[in-house]
Short mmCIF file of C-alpha atoms in Angstrom, two decimals:
data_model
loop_
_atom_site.label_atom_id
_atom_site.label_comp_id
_atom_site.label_asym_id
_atom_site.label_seq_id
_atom_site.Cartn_x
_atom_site.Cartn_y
_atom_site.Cartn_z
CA UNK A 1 11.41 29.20 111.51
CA UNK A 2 10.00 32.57 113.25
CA UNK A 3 9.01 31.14 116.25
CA UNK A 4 5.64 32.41 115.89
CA UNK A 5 3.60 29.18 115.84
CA UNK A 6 0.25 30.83 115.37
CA UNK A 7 1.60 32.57 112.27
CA UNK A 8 2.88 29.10 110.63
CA UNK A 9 -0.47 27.61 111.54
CA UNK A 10 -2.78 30.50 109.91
CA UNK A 11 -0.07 29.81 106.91
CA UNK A 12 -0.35 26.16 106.88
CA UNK A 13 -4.25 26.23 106.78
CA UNK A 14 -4.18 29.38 104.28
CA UNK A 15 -2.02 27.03 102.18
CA UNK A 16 -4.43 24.23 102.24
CA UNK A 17 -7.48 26.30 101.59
CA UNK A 18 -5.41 27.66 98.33
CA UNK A 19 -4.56 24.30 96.94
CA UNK A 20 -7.92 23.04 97.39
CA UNK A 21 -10.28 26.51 95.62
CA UNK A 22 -7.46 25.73 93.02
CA UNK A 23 -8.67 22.29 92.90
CA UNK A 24 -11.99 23.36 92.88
CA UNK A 25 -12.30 26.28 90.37
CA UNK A 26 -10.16 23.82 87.86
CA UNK A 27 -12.80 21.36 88.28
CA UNK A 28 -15.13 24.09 87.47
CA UNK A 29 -13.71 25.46 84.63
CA UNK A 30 -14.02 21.94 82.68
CA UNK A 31 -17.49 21.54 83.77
CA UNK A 32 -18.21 24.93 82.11
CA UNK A 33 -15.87 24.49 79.24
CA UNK A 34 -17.46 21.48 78.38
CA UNK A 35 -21.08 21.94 79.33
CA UNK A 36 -21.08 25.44 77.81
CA UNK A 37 -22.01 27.40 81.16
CA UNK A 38 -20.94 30.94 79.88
CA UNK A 39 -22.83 30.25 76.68
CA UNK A 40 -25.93 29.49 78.62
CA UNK A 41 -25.23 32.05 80.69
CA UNK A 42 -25.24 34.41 78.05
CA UNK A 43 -27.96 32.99 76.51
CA UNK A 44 -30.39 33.45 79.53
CA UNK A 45 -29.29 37.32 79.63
CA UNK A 46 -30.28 37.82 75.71
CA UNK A 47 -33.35 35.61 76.22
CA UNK A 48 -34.26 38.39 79.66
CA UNK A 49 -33.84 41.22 77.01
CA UNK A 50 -36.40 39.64 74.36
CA UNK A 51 -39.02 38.15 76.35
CA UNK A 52 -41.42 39.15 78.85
CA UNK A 53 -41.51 38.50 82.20
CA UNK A 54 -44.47 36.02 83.05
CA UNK A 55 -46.71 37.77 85.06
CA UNK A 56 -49.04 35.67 87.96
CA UNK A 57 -53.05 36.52 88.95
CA UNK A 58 -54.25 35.46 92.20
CA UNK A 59 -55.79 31.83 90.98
CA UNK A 60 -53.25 30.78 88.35
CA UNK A 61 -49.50 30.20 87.57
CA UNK A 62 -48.50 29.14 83.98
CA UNK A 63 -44.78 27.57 83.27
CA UNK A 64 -43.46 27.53 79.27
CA UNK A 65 -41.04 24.48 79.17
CA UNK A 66 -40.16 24.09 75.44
CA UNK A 67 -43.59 25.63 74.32
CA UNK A 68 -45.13 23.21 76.44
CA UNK A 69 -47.06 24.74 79.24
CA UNK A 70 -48.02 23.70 82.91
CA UNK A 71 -51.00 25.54 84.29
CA UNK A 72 -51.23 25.65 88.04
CA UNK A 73 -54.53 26.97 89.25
CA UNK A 74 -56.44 27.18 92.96
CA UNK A 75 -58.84 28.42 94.23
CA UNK A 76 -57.53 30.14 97.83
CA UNK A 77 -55.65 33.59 97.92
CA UNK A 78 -53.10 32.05 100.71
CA UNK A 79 -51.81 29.94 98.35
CA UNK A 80 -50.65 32.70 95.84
CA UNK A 81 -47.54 34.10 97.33
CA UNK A 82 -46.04 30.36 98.28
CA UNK A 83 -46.99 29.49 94.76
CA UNK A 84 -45.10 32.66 93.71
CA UNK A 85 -42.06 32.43 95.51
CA UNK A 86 -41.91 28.45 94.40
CA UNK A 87 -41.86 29.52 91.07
CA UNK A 88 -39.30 32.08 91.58
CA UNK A 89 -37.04 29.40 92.99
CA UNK A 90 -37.19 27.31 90.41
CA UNK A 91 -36.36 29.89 87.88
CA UNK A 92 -33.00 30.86 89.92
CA UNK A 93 -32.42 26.94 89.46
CA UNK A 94 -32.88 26.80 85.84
CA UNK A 95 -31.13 29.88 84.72
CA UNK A 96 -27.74 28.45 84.95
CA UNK A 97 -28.64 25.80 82.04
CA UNK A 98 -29.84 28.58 80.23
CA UNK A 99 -33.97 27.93 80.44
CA UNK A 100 -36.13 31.04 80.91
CA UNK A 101 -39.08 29.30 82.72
CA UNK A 102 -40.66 32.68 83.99
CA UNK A 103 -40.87 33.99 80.39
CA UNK A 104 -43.00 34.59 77.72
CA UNK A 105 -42.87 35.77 74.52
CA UNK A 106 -40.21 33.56 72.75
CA UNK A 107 -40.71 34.44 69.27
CA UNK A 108 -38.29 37.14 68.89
CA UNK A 109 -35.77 35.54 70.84
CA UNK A 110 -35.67 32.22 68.78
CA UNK A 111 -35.60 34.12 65.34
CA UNK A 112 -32.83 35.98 66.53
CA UNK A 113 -30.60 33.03 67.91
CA UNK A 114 -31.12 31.50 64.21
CA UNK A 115 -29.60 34.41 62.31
CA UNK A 116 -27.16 33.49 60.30
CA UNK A 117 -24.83 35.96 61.93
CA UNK A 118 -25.16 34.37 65.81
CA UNK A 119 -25.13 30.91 64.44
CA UNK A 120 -22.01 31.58 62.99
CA UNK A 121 -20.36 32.34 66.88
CA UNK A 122 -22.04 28.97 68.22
CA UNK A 123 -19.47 28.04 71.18
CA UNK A 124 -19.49 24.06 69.51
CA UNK A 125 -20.20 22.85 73.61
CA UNK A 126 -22.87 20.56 74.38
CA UNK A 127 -25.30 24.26 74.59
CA UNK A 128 -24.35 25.04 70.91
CA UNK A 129 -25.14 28.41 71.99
CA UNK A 130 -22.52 31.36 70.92
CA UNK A 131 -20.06 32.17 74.44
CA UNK A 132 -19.82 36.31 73.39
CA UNK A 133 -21.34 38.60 71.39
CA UNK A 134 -19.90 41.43 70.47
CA UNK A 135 -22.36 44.67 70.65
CA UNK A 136 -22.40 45.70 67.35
CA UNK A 137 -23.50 42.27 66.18
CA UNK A 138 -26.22 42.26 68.86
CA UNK A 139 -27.66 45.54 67.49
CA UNK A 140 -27.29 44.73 63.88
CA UNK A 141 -28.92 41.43 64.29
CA UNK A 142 -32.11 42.67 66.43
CA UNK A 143 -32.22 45.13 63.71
CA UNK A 144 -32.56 42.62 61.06
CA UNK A 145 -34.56 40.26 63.39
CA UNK A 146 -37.42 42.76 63.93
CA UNK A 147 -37.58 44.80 60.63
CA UNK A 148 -40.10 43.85 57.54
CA UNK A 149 -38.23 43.11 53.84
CA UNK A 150 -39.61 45.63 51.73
CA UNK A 151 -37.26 47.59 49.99
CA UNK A 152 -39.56 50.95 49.68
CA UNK A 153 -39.02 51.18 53.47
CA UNK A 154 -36.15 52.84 55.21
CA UNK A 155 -34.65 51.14 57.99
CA UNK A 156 -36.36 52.33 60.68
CA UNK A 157 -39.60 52.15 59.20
CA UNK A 158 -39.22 48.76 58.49
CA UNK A 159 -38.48 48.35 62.28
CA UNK A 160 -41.64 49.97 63.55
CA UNK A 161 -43.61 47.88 60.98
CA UNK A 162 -42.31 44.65 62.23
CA UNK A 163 -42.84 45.82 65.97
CA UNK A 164 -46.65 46.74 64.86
CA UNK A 165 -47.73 43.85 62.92
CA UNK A 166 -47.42 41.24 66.51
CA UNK A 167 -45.98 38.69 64.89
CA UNK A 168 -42.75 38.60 67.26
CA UNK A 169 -44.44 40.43 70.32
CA UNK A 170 -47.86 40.66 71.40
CA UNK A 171 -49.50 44.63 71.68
CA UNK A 172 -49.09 44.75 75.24
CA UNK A 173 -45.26 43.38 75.29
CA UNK A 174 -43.36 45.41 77.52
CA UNK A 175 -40.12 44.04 75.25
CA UNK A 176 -41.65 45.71 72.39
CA UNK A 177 -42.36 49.19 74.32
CA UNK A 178 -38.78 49.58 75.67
CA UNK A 179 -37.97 49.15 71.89
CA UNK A 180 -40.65 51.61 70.63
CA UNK A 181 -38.94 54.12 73.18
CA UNK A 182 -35.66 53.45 71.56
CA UNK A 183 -36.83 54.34 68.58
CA UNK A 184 -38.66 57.67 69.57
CA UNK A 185 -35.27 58.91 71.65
CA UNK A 186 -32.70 58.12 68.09
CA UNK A 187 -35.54 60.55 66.27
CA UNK A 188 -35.08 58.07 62.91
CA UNK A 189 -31.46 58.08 63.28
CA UNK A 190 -30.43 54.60 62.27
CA UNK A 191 -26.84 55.33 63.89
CA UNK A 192 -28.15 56.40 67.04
CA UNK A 193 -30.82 53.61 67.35
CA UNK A 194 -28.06 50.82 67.23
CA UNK A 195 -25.70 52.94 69.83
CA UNK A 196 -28.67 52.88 72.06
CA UNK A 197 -29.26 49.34 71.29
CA UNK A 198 -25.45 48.66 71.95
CA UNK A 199 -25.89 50.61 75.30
CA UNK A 200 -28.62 48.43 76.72
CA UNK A 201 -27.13 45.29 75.67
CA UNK A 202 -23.83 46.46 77.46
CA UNK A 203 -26.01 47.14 80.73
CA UNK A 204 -27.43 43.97 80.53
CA UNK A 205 -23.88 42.05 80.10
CA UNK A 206 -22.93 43.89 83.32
CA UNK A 207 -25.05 42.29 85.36
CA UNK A 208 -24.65 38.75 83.55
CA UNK A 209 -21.37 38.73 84.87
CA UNK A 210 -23.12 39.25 88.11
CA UNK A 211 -25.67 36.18 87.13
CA UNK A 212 -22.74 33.91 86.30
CA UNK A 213 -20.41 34.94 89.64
CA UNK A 214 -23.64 33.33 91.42
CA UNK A 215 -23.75 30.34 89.66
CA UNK A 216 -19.92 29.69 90.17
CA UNK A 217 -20.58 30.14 93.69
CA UNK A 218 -23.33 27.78 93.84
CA UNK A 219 -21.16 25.16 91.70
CA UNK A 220 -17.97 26.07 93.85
CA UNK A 221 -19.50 25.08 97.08
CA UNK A 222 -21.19 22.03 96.02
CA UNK A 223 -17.46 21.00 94.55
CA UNK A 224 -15.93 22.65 97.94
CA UNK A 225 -17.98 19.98 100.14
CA UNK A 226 -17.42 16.74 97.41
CA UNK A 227 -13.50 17.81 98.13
CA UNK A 228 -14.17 18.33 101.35
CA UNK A 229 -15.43 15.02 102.50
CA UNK A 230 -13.63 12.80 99.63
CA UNK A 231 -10.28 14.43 100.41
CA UNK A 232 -11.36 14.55 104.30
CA UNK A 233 -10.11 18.19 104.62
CA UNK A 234 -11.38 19.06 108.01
CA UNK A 235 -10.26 22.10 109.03
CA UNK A 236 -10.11 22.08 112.93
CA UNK A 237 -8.65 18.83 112.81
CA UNK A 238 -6.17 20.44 110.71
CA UNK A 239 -5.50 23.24 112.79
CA UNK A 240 -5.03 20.87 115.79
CA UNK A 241 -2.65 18.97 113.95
CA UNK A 242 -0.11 22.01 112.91
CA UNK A 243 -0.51 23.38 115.88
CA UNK A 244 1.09 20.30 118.02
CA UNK A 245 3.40 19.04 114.94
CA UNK A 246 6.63 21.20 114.67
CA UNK A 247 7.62 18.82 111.84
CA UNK A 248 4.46 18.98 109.73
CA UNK A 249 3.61 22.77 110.35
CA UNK A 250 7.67 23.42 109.22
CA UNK A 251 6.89 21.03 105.66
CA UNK A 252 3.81 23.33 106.05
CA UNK A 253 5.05 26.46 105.63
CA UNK A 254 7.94 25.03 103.16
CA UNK A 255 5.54 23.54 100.91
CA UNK A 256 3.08 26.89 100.87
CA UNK A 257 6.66 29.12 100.59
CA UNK A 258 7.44 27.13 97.51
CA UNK A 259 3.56 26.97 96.03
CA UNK A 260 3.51 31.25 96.68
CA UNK A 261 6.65 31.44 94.19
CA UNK A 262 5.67 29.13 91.34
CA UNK A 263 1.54 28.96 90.70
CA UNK A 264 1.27 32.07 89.56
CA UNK A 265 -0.30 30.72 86.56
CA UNK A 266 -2.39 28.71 87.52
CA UNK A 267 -3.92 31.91 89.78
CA UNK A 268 -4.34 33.86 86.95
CA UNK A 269 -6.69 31.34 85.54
CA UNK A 270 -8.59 31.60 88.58
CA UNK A 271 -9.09 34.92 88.43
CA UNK A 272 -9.88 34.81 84.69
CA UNK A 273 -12.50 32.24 84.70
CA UNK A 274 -14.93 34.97 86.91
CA UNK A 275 -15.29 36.55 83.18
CA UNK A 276 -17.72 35.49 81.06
CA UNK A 277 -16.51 37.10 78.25
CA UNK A 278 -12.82 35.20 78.51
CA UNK A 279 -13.12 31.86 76.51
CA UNK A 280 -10.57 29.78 75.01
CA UNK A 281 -11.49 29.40 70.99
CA UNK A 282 -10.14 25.83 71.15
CA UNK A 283 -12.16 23.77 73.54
CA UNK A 284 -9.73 20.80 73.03
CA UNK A 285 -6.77 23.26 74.11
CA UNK A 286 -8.21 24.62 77.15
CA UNK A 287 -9.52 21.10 78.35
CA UNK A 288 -6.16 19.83 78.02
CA UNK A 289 -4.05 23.16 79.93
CA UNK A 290 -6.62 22.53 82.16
CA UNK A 291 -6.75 18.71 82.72
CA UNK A 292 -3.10 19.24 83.09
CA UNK A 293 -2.66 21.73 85.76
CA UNK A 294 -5.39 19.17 87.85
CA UNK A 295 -2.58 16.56 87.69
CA UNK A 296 -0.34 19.12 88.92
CA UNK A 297 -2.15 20.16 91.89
CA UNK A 298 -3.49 16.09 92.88
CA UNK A 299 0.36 16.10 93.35
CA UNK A 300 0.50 19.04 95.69
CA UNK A 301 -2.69 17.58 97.57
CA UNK A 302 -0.87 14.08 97.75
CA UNK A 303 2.06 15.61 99.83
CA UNK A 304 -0.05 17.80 101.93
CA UNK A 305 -1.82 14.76 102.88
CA UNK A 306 1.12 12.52 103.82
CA UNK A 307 2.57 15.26 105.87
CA UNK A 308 -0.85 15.56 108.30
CA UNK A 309 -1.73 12.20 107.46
CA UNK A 310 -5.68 12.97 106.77
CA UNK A 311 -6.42 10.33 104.75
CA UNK A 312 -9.61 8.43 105.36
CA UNK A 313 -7.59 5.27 106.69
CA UNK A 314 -10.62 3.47 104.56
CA UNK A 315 -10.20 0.68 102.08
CA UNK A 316 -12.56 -0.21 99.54
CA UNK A 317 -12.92 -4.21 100.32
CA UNK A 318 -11.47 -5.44 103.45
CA UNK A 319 -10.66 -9.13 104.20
CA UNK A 320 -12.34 -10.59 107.43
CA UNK A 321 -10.20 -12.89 109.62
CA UNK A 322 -11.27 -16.32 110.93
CA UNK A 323 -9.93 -15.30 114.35
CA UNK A 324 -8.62 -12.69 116.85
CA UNK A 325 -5.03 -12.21 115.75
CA UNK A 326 -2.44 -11.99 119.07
CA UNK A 327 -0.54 -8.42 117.88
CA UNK A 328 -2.09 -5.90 116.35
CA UNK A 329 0.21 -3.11 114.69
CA UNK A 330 -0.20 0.31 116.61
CA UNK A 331 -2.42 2.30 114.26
CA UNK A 332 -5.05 -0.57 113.78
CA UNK A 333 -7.57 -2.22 115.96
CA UNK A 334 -9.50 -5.64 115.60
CA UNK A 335 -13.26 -5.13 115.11
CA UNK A 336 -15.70 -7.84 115.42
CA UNK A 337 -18.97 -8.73 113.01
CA UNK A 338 -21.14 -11.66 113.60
CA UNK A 339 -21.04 -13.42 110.02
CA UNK A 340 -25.05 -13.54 108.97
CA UNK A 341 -25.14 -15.56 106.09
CA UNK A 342 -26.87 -19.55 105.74
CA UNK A 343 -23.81 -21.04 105.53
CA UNK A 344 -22.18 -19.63 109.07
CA UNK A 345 -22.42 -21.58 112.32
CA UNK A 346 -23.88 -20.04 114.80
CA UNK A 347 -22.27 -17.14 116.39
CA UNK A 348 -19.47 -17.81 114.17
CA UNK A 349 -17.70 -14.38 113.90
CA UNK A 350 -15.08 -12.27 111.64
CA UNK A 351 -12.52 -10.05 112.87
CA UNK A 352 -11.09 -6.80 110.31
CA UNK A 353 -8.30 -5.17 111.21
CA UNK A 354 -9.08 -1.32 110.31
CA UNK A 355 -6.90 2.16 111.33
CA UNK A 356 -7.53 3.38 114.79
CA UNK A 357 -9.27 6.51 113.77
CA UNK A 358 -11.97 4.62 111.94
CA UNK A 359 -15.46 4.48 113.81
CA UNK A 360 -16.73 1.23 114.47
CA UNK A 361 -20.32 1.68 114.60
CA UNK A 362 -20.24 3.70 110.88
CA UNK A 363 -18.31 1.41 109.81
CA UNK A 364 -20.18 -1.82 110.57
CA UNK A 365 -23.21 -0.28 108.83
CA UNK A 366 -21.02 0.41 105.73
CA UNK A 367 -20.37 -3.22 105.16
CA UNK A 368 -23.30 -5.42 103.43
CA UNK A 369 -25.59 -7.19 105.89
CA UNK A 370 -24.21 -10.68 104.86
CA UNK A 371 -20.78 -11.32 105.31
CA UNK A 372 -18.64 -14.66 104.50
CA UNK A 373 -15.68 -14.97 106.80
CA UNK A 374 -13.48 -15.91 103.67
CA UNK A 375 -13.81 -13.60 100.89
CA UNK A 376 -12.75 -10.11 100.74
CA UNK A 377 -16.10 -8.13 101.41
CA UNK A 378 -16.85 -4.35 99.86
CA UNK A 379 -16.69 -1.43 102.30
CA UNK A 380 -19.50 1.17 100.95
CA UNK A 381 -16.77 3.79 101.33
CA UNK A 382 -19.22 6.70 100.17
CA UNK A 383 -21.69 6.30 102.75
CA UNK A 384 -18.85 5.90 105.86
CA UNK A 385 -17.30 9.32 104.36
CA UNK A 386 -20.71 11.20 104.00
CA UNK A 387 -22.28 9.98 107.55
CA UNK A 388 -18.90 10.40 109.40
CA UNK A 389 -18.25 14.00 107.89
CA UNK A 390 -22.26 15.02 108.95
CA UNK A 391 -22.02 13.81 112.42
CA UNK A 392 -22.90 16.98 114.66
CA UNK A 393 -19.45 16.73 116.19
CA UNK A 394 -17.34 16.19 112.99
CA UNK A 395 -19.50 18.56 110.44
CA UNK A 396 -18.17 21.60 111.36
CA UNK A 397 -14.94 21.30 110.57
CA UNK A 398 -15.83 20.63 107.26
CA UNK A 399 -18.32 23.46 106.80
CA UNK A 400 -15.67 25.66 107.22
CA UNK A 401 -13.34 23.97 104.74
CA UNK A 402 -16.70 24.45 102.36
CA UNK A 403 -16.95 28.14 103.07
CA UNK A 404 -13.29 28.64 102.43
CA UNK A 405 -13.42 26.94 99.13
CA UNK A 406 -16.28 29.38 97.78
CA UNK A 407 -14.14 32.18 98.52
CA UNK A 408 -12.46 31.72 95.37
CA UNK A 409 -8.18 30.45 94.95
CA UNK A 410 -7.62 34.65 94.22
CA UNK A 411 -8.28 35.37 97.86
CA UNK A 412 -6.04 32.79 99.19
CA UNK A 413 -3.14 33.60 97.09
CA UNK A 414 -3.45 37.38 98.28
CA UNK A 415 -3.43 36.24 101.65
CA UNK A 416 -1.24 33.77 101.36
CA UNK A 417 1.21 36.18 99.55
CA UNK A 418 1.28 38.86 102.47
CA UNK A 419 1.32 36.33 104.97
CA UNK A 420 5.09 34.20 103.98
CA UNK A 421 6.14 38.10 103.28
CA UNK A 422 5.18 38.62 107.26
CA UNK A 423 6.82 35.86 108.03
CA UNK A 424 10.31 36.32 106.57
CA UNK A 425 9.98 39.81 107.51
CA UNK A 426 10.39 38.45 110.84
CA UNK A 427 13.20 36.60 110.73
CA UNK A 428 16.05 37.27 113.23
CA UNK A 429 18.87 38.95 111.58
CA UNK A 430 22.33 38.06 113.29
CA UNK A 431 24.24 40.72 112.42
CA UNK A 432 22.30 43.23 114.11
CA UNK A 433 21.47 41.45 116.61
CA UNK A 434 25.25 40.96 117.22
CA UNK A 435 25.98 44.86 116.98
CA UNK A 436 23.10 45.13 119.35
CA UNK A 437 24.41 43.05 122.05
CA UNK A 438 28.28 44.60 121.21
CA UNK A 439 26.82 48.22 121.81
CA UNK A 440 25.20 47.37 125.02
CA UNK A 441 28.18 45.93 126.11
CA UNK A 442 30.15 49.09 125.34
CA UNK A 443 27.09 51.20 127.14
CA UNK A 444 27.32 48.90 129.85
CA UNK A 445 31.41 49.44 130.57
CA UNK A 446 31.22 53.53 130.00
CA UNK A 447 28.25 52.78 133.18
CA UNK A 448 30.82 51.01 135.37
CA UNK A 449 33.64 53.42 135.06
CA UNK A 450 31.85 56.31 135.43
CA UNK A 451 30.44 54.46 138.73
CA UNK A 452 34.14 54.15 139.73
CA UNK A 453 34.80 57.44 139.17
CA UNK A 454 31.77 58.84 141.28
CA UNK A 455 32.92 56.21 144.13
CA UNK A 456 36.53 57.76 144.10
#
C-alpha cells in the first residue's frame, strides 16, 4: 500500500461510484433499446422541424393529444404566465416519448413519417419509429412529401405548388415560410435546395443529441437513486467505513486496480450510448451483450458489498418468537411487538431477532398491523428502505451517491484511471532508497574525518 490513506479512500469511493453509473447506464441502455428512446428522440426533433410551435393568447391555452384537443380558457390575465409555464413543463415531460404536445400543424409531419422510404428504416422497438436518418433521405423525402404529381411541373415548381395550395400547412405557417426561404436562396436549383435542406436537418440533429443527453440524465438519476437505496450505497457511510478499515480499503483499492485494467469494454459502451445516432441493427444482439455485461457487474457489486458489508441486514418475512431468547448473537438484537390479532391473549407479545443496524421504530411500521406469534410474517422491505434512506440524517449520503451516478461511468473511469496511476507512482522504490541511505552514509564519514583532521 502507499500509505496515503486519503488517496485509497478517494479510490475506493471513485471505484464504487464507477461500478454503480456502469450499473446504471446498462440499465439504461435496455430501457432505450427496448422502448425505442433514440427513435422517439429523433422523432420529436423531425416532428420540431415540420410543425409549428403552438402559440398562447392571454385567455386560452389549446393542447393537440392525438388530434384530440384540450382547450383551457380564463378569464384573469394573472393566470396566463402560470398557465404558460405549466404547459411548457409538461411538454419537456413528454418529449422523451416522442409526443409534440406544444405543436400544431401535423399534417406534413405524418405524411412524411408514412413514406415508403422512412417506413422502410422503422427501428422494429415498441416506437416503430426509424432510430437514424441519413440526410439525404431526409431531403429527398420532404421533397417528395411536399411537391404536387403533375408531370408538366419541374421539381421545384411542384414544391412551391404543394406549399401554396394549404393542404399540409396553413398560410400563416412559419414551417412553410422557412421552406419558402429555402427555396428563394437555391434560385430553382434542385441540387442546392436539398443541400440546404440537408444543412438544416444536420443543425437540428445537433442539438437532438443535446435533447437526448437531457433525457439520459433525467433517466440516469431516477435509476442512480432506485440503486442507491435498493443497493443501500450511502456514500458517507462508505467513506467512514474505508477510512477506519485497513482490510476493506486494501480489497478496495485491489478490486478497483483490477476493474481499471479489464472493463474497458464495457466503458466504451458507456460512452457510446450518449450518441443517438449509434444503434445496434439487431435489437436481440444488443439486449443480450447487454443483459450480459449486467450479470457481470451484479458480480462486482456482490463483492464490493461483502467487503463493507452495506447490505440492508433486511429480510423479506421474519419469524416472531414466542419468547425472549437468553443469547443473542453479536450483530442482532431482540425487538418486541405486541401481537394484535383476535386470537392473542392479552398483552401476549412476539420477539424478532433483526441485525443491529436495523431501526426499530421503521421497522415496526414495516410489518402488517396484525401479527400471529407463529407464522413467518412479511417485512414491507420497500417502504423500510425508502423511509430509512429519506430520513434528514441518513438522506444525504445518498444524494450524493445520486449525483455521482448522473455523472455518467466515462467520468469515473478517467478519474479512476489517473488516480491507481498516482498511486503506484508513489510507491517506495527500495533500491533507491537503499543507494540513498548508502550515499549519506558515505557523506556522513568524509564529515567525520575531515572533523578529525580540523581537530588535529
Amino acid at each position: 500500500m502507499t500509505g496515503n490513506v486519503a488517496l485509497d479512500v478517494v479510490i475506493g469511493l471513485v471505484f464504487i461510484y464507477l461500478l454503480y453509473s456502469l450499473y446504471a447506464t446498462i440499465l439504461m441502455e435496455i430501457l432505450s433499446s427496448f422502448f425505442g428512446l433514440r427513435a422517439r428522440n429523433l422523432s420529436y426533433a423531425v416532428k420540431r422541424m415540420l410543425m409549428d410551435e403552438r402559440r398562447y393568447d392571454r385567455h386560452r391555452i389549446e393542447f393537440v393529444f392525438r388530434e384530440k384537443p384540450l382547450i383551457i380558457e380564463f378569464k384573469t390575465g394573472w393566470l396566463e404566465r402560470p398557465l404558460l409555464w405549466l404547459s411548457e413543463l409538461i411538454g419537456t415531460f413528454t418529449q422523451p416519448i416522442g409526443v409534440a404536445i406544444n405543436l400544431k400543424n401535423r399534417r406534413l409531419s405524418e405524411k412524411f413519417f408514412a413514406h415508403p422510404s422512412i417506413r422502410s428504416l422503422r427501428s422494429g422497438t415498441l416506437n416503430n419509429m426509424p432510430s437514424y436518418i441519413p440526410a439525404e433521405t431526409f431531403s429527398k423525402v420532404l421533397i417528395d412529401t411536399i411537391r404536387v404529381d403533375d408531370p408538366d411541373l419541374n421539381v421545384i415548381t411542384s414544391v412551391l405548388v404543394g406549399l401554396e395550395s394549404d393542404t399540409l400547412l396553413p398560410a400563416d405557417s412559419t414551417t412553410k415560410q422557412l421552406i419558402k426561404s429555402f427555396l428563394k436562396d437555391a434560385n430553382d436549383d434542385l441540387v442546392k435546395f436539398q443541400l440546404l435542406l440537408e444543412r438544416w436537418y444536420n443543425d437540428t440533429m445537433e442539438r437532438s443529441v443535446g435533447w437526448f443527453k437531457r433525457t439520459t440524465q433525467i433517466v440516469l438519476a431516477v435509476i442512480g437513486l432506485t440503486l442507491a437505496i435498493s443497493f443501500n450505497v450511502d456514500s458517507i457511510a462508505i467513506i467512514k467505513k474505508l477510512s477506519i478499515d485497513k482490510d476493506a480499503r486494501e480489497q478496495m483499492v485491489t478490486l478497483a486496480s483490477q476493474f481499471n485494467e479489464n472493463n474497458s469494454l464495457a466503458i466504451e459502451l458507456a460512452r457510446s450510448s450518449k450518441d443517438t445516432s449509434i444503434a445496434m441493427a439487431d435489437l436481440d444482439k444488443r439486449l443480450s451483450t447487454l443483459d450480459t455485461m449486467r450479470k457481470s457487474l451484479e458480480k462486482d457489486i456482490a463483492s464490493t458489498k461483502n467487503i463493507l458489508a452495506s447490505d440492508w441486514h433486511l429480510q423479506n418475512s421474519v419469524l416472531p418468537e414466542a419468547g425472549r431468547r437468553s443469547a443473542v448473537h453479536e450483530d442482532s438484537v431482540q425487538l418486541a411487538y405486541a401481537v394484535n390479532n383476535k386470537d392473542a391473549a392479552k398483552g401476549d407479545s412476539a420477539f424478532f431477532i433483526v441485525h443491529r443496524s436495523i431501526d426499530p421504530k421503521l421497522f415496526r411500521r414495516s410489518l402488517p398491523e396484525e401479527i400471529s406469534n407463529k407464522d413467518r410474517i412479511a417485512v414491507n422491505t420497500a417502504y423500510y428502505k425508502f423511509w430509512n434512506a429519506t430520513d434528514f440524517d441518513n438522506i444525504w449520503g445518498y444524494l450524493l451517491t445520486v449525483l455521482a451516478i448522473s455523472l455518467g461511468a466515462p467520468f469515473w473511469f478517467d478519474l479512476l484511471n489517473k488516480l491507481v496511476k498516482l498511486r503506484t507512482s508513489q510507491r517506495p522504490d527500495t533500491g533507491s532508497v537503499q543507494g540513498f541511505a548508502a550515499g549519506a552514509s558515505t557523506v556522513n564519514r568524509e564529515a567525520a574525518r575531515a572533523t578529525l583532521n580540523r581537530a588535529g
